[in-house]
Structures are given as C-alpha cells and as structure tokens.
Amino acid sequence: MSGNMTDIKSMTIEELKNLMEEIGDKPFRAKQIYSWLHEHLAASYEEMTNLPKSLREKLSDYPITSLEPVEVQTSKIDGTRKYLFRLSDGNVIESVFMRYKHGNSVCISSQAGCRMGCRFCASTIGGLTRNLLPSEMLDQIYRIQVLTGERVSNVVVMGTGEPLDNYDNLLRFIHILTEEGGIHISQRNLTVSTCGLVPAMYKLAEEKLQITLAISLHAPNDAKRQELMPIAKKYSMDQVLEACRNYFSKTGRRLTFEYSLVAGVNDSEGDAGELAGRIRGINCHVNLIPVNPIKERSFTRSTRQAVENFKIKLEKCGINVTIRRKMGSDIDGACGQLRKRYIRCEI
Ligand code: SAH
C-alpha cells in the first residue's frame, strides 16, 4: 500500500484482514475495526468496546490518524465553517463545511501546499510541503461530522492541493469514502477538481468511478491560460479538452468546468464566445467564480455586470452555466488564506 504501512485508517477492509492474520488475530475483527474507524468515526482504540483488550493493546502499534482542530471560523450569515487542522507532524491544513438545501458539503485539502503555481491562488505561494495520506483526507470529513454533529452528504476535493498530483492516495481515499461499511458517501456526491493533469485524467477515466470531475479552465485559449496557470504550458487546452471527452465517454459523467473571472484578463464577452466555441459538444456545465483577490497578487474580481454578461453570452451559445454562490463571505479570504496566516504566525 502507498504511504505509511502502519496507518490503519488508510487500510482497506482487505488489508485490515491481512493485518489481522499478521498479528495472529481473527479475520472477522477487520470488519469491526473498519466500522469503528469509518462508520462510528472513532478516534481511539479505547472506544472500540467490542474488541478484546489484548487486541486493542496489539493495535497500539498502529496509531489512528486523527486531526486536531486548531481554529474554527463560523459565518454568521450562512453557517459556513472554516477549520484549520493540525496533522501529526505539525503541518496545518484547511477544510470548509457548507450547508446547502440539498445537504451538507465539505471541501477538503489533498496536499499541504501545492506546486501548480496558479497565479491567483493563495494555496500555492509557499509551494508543496507534502501529499496528504488517505487517512488525512478522510479525517477532515470525519472530524467535521463529529464536531458539527451533522451528517455530511457531499464532498468536494477543492481545497489546497492538486488531487491528481497525489493520485494513489486520492484513489484509496475515494474507495474508503464511498465503500459500504464506512461513512458510505455516494460517488455521485463526490467532486474532484483538477488544474488539468492530462495523463492522470486518462488514468482516472479507466477507474470506472461515478465521481464528478471538475476542470479548472479559467481561460478561453492557451495564451490566456498560460498567463494564469503554469500547467497550461505543459498541456494545451486541446489536450485537456480531449481528455475531458474521453472521461465522459468512459464514465458517462458530465464534466464541470471552473472558470474564475479576473477583471480585464479573462472576463470579456469575446472571451465567453471563444470559450463556448472551444467546449461546444462536450457534455458539461460551467461554474463561474468571481476571483477572490489575494493580497500577494494584483488581480481584481470582475464586476457583477461583467459576470452576468459572461453568463448570458455562454447561455446564448447553449452552454449550461451557474455562478458560484459565495458562502461565508464574512469569514472569507481566499482559499488557503487561513493556513497561510497561521504558518506566518508560527515562523
Ligand atoms: N488544484 C485543483 C483544486 C484546488 S482549487 C484545481 O486546480 O482545480 C479549486 C478551485 O478554486 C480551482 O478552480 C482554482 O483555480 C480556484 N481558485 C483558487 N484560488 C482562487 C481564487 N483566489 N479565486 C477564485 N478561484 C480560485
């Protein structure tokens, strides 16, 4: 398995069975332990009251990954909560809890930091620190469900990090998250967002998952995309869009295109028309995100009118489009800002 061989919360049920064999215990215990970890969201072996004490003692060599909340910001407007969690090695990550009519959603981080370098994004400024383990991705959701006392029904991997740059851990996370016997979130309620790592998109299409793939486009052509996203120098928009068509043909899942609108950079009606021409024929939906300005960069958000005009233009071209509703505007600050502020204070 990838990652840490003693990380019990990252083990599949099969691997737990093997572990029971290795430590000379009964295979049926695997299911009990799995259920404690992933269904009852236990953070310690003491809670696992139906396991014999001797087994609990043996298992103490397999520490349970459990994130420590260090800061919570709660929106007075809509109840959105931003959590800052500390990992066992002292790194910190951000996760967000949002309430929607259709259920509660959690946005998780997939890496501590990021190496993709998108120009408007706060998460990438300090570079990549490390990949998150499957257990560390899962526990963002588990801790939030325990802390809020509310069921989480939707998960989006749109926090800090590039999930497809942490592919094996992401896949293991998806399986444990959506399997029966655990927290059992439907694959259809999981969205993974990528800046467009083309080879990984092809690989993901072969996994035959029912998750939604979201692609950060942010531009109608290569020249503009390259200004905003260094990864666009490696993979052209044609390559990214071809990988999207392939993803749809293999999975039947409609794609989401994310488009952050930056005033004067990618938000003209001409840009909208060009974008429509490029994505026409792909079964997709465009999500417009007025850019969240970060102080390290000089980008400014498009005006309300520009956003509306962009939307109308896309609609006229027959494209499905929504404007992302801004959640927790009173606790805002762009994604990754809470973590960055915290890291700065620590140094
Ligand atoms: N690495 C992945 C997922 C993380 S970011 C990706 O690139 O898709 C989730 C989304 O938020 C991406 O579309 C990203 O481009 C966008 N984003 C990041 N910083 C932003 C900001 N300051 N304003 C608006 N959108 C931003």
Short mmCIF file of N, CA and C in Angstrom, two decimals, residues 199-278:
data_model
loop_
_atom_site.label_atom_id
_atom_site.label_comp_id
_atom_site.label_asym_id
_atom_site.label_seq_id
_atom_site.Cartn_x
_atom_site.Cartn_y
_atom_site.Cartn_z
N PRO A 199 -2.37 13.22 -18.29
CA PRO A 199 -2.20 11.77 -18.17
C PRO A 199 -3.01 11.18 -17.01
N ALA A 200 -3.08 11.91 -15.90
CA ALA A 200 -3.85 11.42 -14.75
C ALA A 200 -5.34 11.42 -15.04
N MET A 201 -5.79 12.34 -15.89
CA MET A 201 -7.22 12.36 -16.26
C MET A 201 -7.58 11.11 -17.06
N TYR A 202 -6.67 10.68 -17.94
CA TYR A 202 -6.91 9.43 -18.69
C TYR A 202 -6.92 8.23 -17.76
N LYS A 203 -5.99 8.24 -16.82
CA LYS A 203 -5.90 7.12 -15.89
C LYS A 203 -7.18 7.04 -15.04
N LEU A 204 -7.63 8.21 -14.60
CA LEU A 204 -8.84 8.26 -13.76
C LEU A 204 -10.06 7.74 -14.53
N ALA A 205 -10.12 8.04 -15.81
CA ALA A 205 -11.26 7.58 -16.62
C ALA A 205 -11.36 6.07 -16.62
N GLU A 206 -10.21 5.40 -16.50
CA GLU A 206 -10.20 3.92 -16.53
C GLU A 206 -10.63 3.30 -15.20
N GLU A 207 -10.70 4.11 -14.15
CA GLU A 207 -11.06 3.56 -12.83
C GLU A 207 -12.56 3.27 -12.74
N LYS A 208 -13.32 3.72 -13.73
CA LYS A 208 -14.76 3.48 -13.79
C LYS A 208 -15.48 3.93 -12.52
N LEU A 209 -15.18 5.14 -12.12
CA LEU A 209 -15.84 5.71 -10.94
C LEU A 209 -17.02 6.57 -11.40
N GLN A 210 -17.93 6.84 -10.48
CA GLN A 210 -19.08 7.68 -10.80
C GLN A 210 -18.94 9.08 -10.20
N ILE A 211 -17.70 9.47 -9.92
CA ILE A 211 -17.47 10.79 -9.34
C ILE A 211 -17.56 11.87 -10.42
N THR A 212 -17.73 13.12 -9.99
CA THR A 212 -17.70 14.24 -10.94
C THR A 212 -16.29 14.78 -11.02
N LEU A 213 -15.84 14.99 -12.25
CA LEU A 213 -14.53 15.59 -12.46
C LEU A 213 -14.75 17.06 -12.84
N ALA A 214 -14.09 17.94 -12.10
CA ALA A 214 -14.15 19.37 -12.39
C ALA A 214 -12.78 19.79 -12.90
N ILE A 215 -12.78 20.59 -13.96
CA ILE A 215 -11.51 21.03 -14.53
C ILE A 215 -11.42 22.54 -14.45
N SER A 216 -10.31 23.02 -13.91
CA SER A 216 -10.09 24.46 -13.80
C SER A 216 -9.59 24.95 -15.15
N LEU A 217 -10.48 25.60 -15.91
CA LEU A 217 -10.09 26.11 -17.23
C LEU A 217 -9.58 27.54 -17.13
N HIS A 218 -10.44 28.42 -16.65
CA HIS A 218 -10.08 29.81 -16.36
C HIS A 218 -9.66 30.65 -17.56
N ALA A 219 -9.74 30.11 -18.75
CA ALA A 219 -9.35 30.90 -19.92
C ALA A 219 -9.94 30.25 -21.17
N PRO A 220 -10.11 31.06 -22.26
CA PRO A 220 -10.68 30.51 -23.48
C PRO A 220 -9.62 30.04 -24.48
N ASN A 221 -8.36 30.31 -24.18
CA ASN A 221 -7.30 29.88 -25.12
C ASN A 221 -5.98 29.66 -24.39
N ASP A 222 -5.02 29.07 -25.08
CA ASP A 222 -3.75 28.72 -24.44
C ASP A 222 -2.98 29.94 -23.94
N ALA A 223 -2.98 31.01 -24.74
CA ALA A 223 -2.17 32.18 -24.35
C ALA A 223 -2.65 32.74 -23.01
N LYS A 224 -3.96 32.92 -22.90
CA LYS A 224 -4.51 33.48 -21.65
C LYS A 224 -4.38 32.49 -20.50
N ARG A 225 -4.55 31.23 -20.83
CA ARG A 225 -4.47 30.22 -19.77
C ARG A 225 -3.05 30.14 -19.20
N GLN A 226 -2.09 30.27 -20.09
CA GLN A 226 -0.68 30.22 -19.66
C GLN A 226 -0.32 31.39 -18.74
N GLU A 227 -1.01 32.52 -18.94
CA GLU A 227 -0.75 33.67 -18.06
C GLU A 227 -1.18 33.38 -16.63
N LEU A 228 -2.23 32.58 -16.50
CA LEU A 228 -2.81 32.34 -15.18
C LEU A 228 -2.32 31.05 -14.55
N MET A 229 -2.02 30.05 -15.39
CA MET A 229 -1.73 28.72 -14.87
C MET A 229 -0.49 28.14 -15.55
N PRO A 230 0.60 28.00 -14.83
CA PRO A 230 1.83 27.44 -15.42
C PRO A 230 1.61 26.05 -16.05
N ILE A 231 0.67 25.28 -15.51
CA ILE A 231 0.46 23.92 -16.03
C ILE A 231 0.00 23.97 -17.50
N ALA A 232 -0.57 25.10 -17.92
CA ALA A 232 -1.06 25.24 -19.29
C ALA A 232 0.09 25.25 -20.30
N LYS A 233 1.32 25.46 -19.80
CA LYS A 233 2.47 25.40 -20.70
C LYS A 233 2.83 23.95 -20.99
N LYS A 234 2.43 23.07 -20.08
CA LYS A 234 2.75 21.65 -20.25
C LYS A 234 1.68 20.94 -21.08
N TYR A 235 0.42 21.24 -20.81
CA TYR A 235 -0.69 20.60 -21.54
C TYR A 235 -1.53 21.69 -22.20
N SER A 236 -1.76 21.56 -23.49
CA SER A 236 -2.56 22.55 -24.20
C SER A 236 -4.04 22.36 -23.87
N MET A 237 -4.82 23.39 -24.16
CA MET A 237 -6.26 23.29 -23.91
C MET A 237 -6.87 22.18 -24.76
N ASP A 238 -6.38 22.00 -25.98
CA ASP A 238 -6.88 20.90 -26.82
C ASP A 238 -6.67 19.56 -26.14
N GLN A 239 -5.49 19.38 -25.56
CA GLN A 239 -5.21 18.11 -24.87
C GLN A 239 -6.12 17.92 -23.66
N VAL A 240 -6.33 19.02 -22.92
CA VAL A 240 -7.19 18.94 -21.73
C VAL A 240 -8.62 18.60 -22.16
N LEU A 241 -9.11 19.28 -23.20
CA LEU A 241 -10.50 19.06 -23.63
C LEU A 241 -10.69 17.66 -24.21
N GLU A 242 -9.65 17.16 -24.88
CA GLU A 242 -9.74 15.78 -25.40
C GLU A 242 -9.81 14.79 -24.24
N ALA A 243 -9.05 15.05 -23.19
CA ALA A 243 -9.09 14.19 -22.01
C ALA A 243 -10.47 14.25 -21.34
N CYS A 244 -11.12 15.41 -21.44
CA CYS A 244 -12.48 15.56 -20.90
C CYS A 244 -13.47 14.72 -21.70
N ARG A 245 -13.36 14.81 -23.03
CA ARG A 245 -14.26 14.00 -23.88
C ARG A 245 -14.09 12.52 -23.57
N ASN A 246 -12.84 12.13 -23.39
CA ASN A 246 -12.56 10.73 -23.06
C ASN A 246 -13.17 10.36 -21.70
N TYR A 247 -13.06 11.28 -20.74
CA TYR A 247 -13.62 11.00 -19.40
C TYR A 247 -15.12 10.77 -19.51
N PHE A 248 -15.79 11.59 -20.31
CA PHE A 248 -17.24 11.41 -20.46
C PHE A 248 -17.56 10.10 -21.18
N SER A 249 -16.80 9.80 -22.22
CA SER A 249 -17.15 8.58 -22.97
C SER A 249 -16.88 7.32 -22.13
N LYS A 250 -15.92 7.37 -21.24
CA LYS A 250 -15.63 6.19 -20.40
C LYS A 250 -16.56 6.07 -19.18
N THR A 251 -17.01 7.20 -18.66
CA THR A 251 -17.75 7.16 -17.38
C THR A 251 -19.21 7.60 -17.51
N GLY A 252 -19.53 8.33 -18.59
CA GLY A 252 -20.88 8.86 -18.73
C GLY A 252 -21.15 10.02 -17.78
N ARG A 253 -20.12 10.52 -17.15
CA ARG A 253 -20.30 11.61 -16.18
C ARG A 253 -20.06 12.96 -16.84
N ARG A 254 -21.02 13.85 -16.65
CA ARG A 254 -20.90 15.21 -17.18
C ARG A 254 -19.75 15.94 -16.49
N LEU A 255 -18.99 16.69 -17.27
CA LEU A 255 -17.85 17.42 -16.72
C LEU A 255 -18.29 18.77 -16.15
N THR A 256 -17.55 19.26 -15.18
CA THR A 256 -17.72 20.64 -14.73
C THR A 256 -16.48 21.43 -15.12
N PHE A 257 -16.67 22.59 -15.72
CA PHE A 257 -15.54 23.48 -15.97
C PHE A 257 -15.62 24.65 -15.00
N GLU A 258 -14.52 24.85 -14.29
CA GLU A 258 -14.46 26.00 -13.39
C GLU A 258 -13.77 27.14 -14.12
N TYR A 259 -14.33 28.32 -13.94
CA TYR A 259 -13.78 29.49 -14.63
C TYR A 259 -13.80 30.66 -13.66
N SER A 260 -12.62 31.00 -13.14
CA SER A 260 -12.50 32.13 -12.22
C SER A 260 -12.36 33.40 -13.03
N LEU A 261 -13.26 34.34 -12.80
CA LEU A 261 -13.27 35.56 -13.60
C LEU A 261 -12.39 36.64 -12.98
N VAL A 262 -11.41 37.07 -13.77
CA VAL A 262 -10.46 38.09 -13.33
C VAL A 262 -10.69 39.33 -14.19
N ALA A 263 -10.92 40.46 -13.55
CA ALA A 263 -11.26 41.68 -14.29
C ALA A 263 -10.19 42.03 -15.32
N GLY A 264 -10.66 42.20 -16.54
CA GLY A 264 -9.76 42.66 -17.61
C GLY A 264 -8.81 41.59 -18.14
N VAL A 265 -8.88 40.40 -17.60
CA VAL A 265 -7.96 39.34 -18.04
C VAL A 265 -8.68 38.27 -18.86
N ASN A 266 -9.79 37.77 -18.32
CA ASN A 266 -10.47 36.66 -19.00
C ASN A 266 -11.99 36.81 -18.96
N ASP A 267 -12.49 38.04 -18.75
CA ASP A 267 -13.92 38.19 -18.46
C ASP A 267 -14.70 38.97 -19.50
N SER A 268 -14.16 39.13 -20.71
CA SER A 268 -14.92 39.88 -21.73
C SER A 268 -15.94 38.98 -22.42
N GLU A 269 -16.87 39.60 -23.14
CA GLU A 269 -17.85 38.79 -23.89
C GLU A 269 -17.15 38.00 -24.99
N GLY A 270 -16.09 38.59 -25.51
CA GLY A 270 -15.28 37.88 -26.51
C GLY A 270 -14.70 36.61 -25.92
N ASP A 271 -14.20 36.71 -24.70
CA ASP A 271 -13.67 35.51 -24.02
C ASP A 271 -14.76 34.46 -23.87
N ALA A 272 -15.97 34.92 -23.49
CA ALA A 272 -17.08 33.98 -23.29
C ALA A 272 -17.42 33.27 -24.60
N GLY A 273 -17.46 34.05 -25.70
CA GLY A 273 -17.78 33.47 -27.00
C GLY A 273 -16.73 32.45 -27.43
N GLU A 274 -15.48 32.81 -27.20
CA GLU A 274 -14.39 31.90 -27.58
C GLU A 274 -14.44 30.62 -26.74
N LEU A 275 -14.70 30.79 -25.45
CA LEU A 275 -14.81 29.63 -24.56
C LEU A 275 -15.93 28.70 -25.05
N ALA A 276 -17.08 29.30 -25.36
CA ALA A 276 -18.22 28.50 -25.81
C ALA A 276 -17.84 27.68 -27.05
N GLY A 277 -17.12 28.32 -27.95
CA GLY A 277 -16.70 27.62 -29.17
C GLY A 277 -15.80 26.44 -28.86
N ARG A 278 -14.94 26.60 -27.87
CA ARG A 278 -14.00 25.53 -27.54
C ARG A 278 -14.67 24.33 -26.86
#
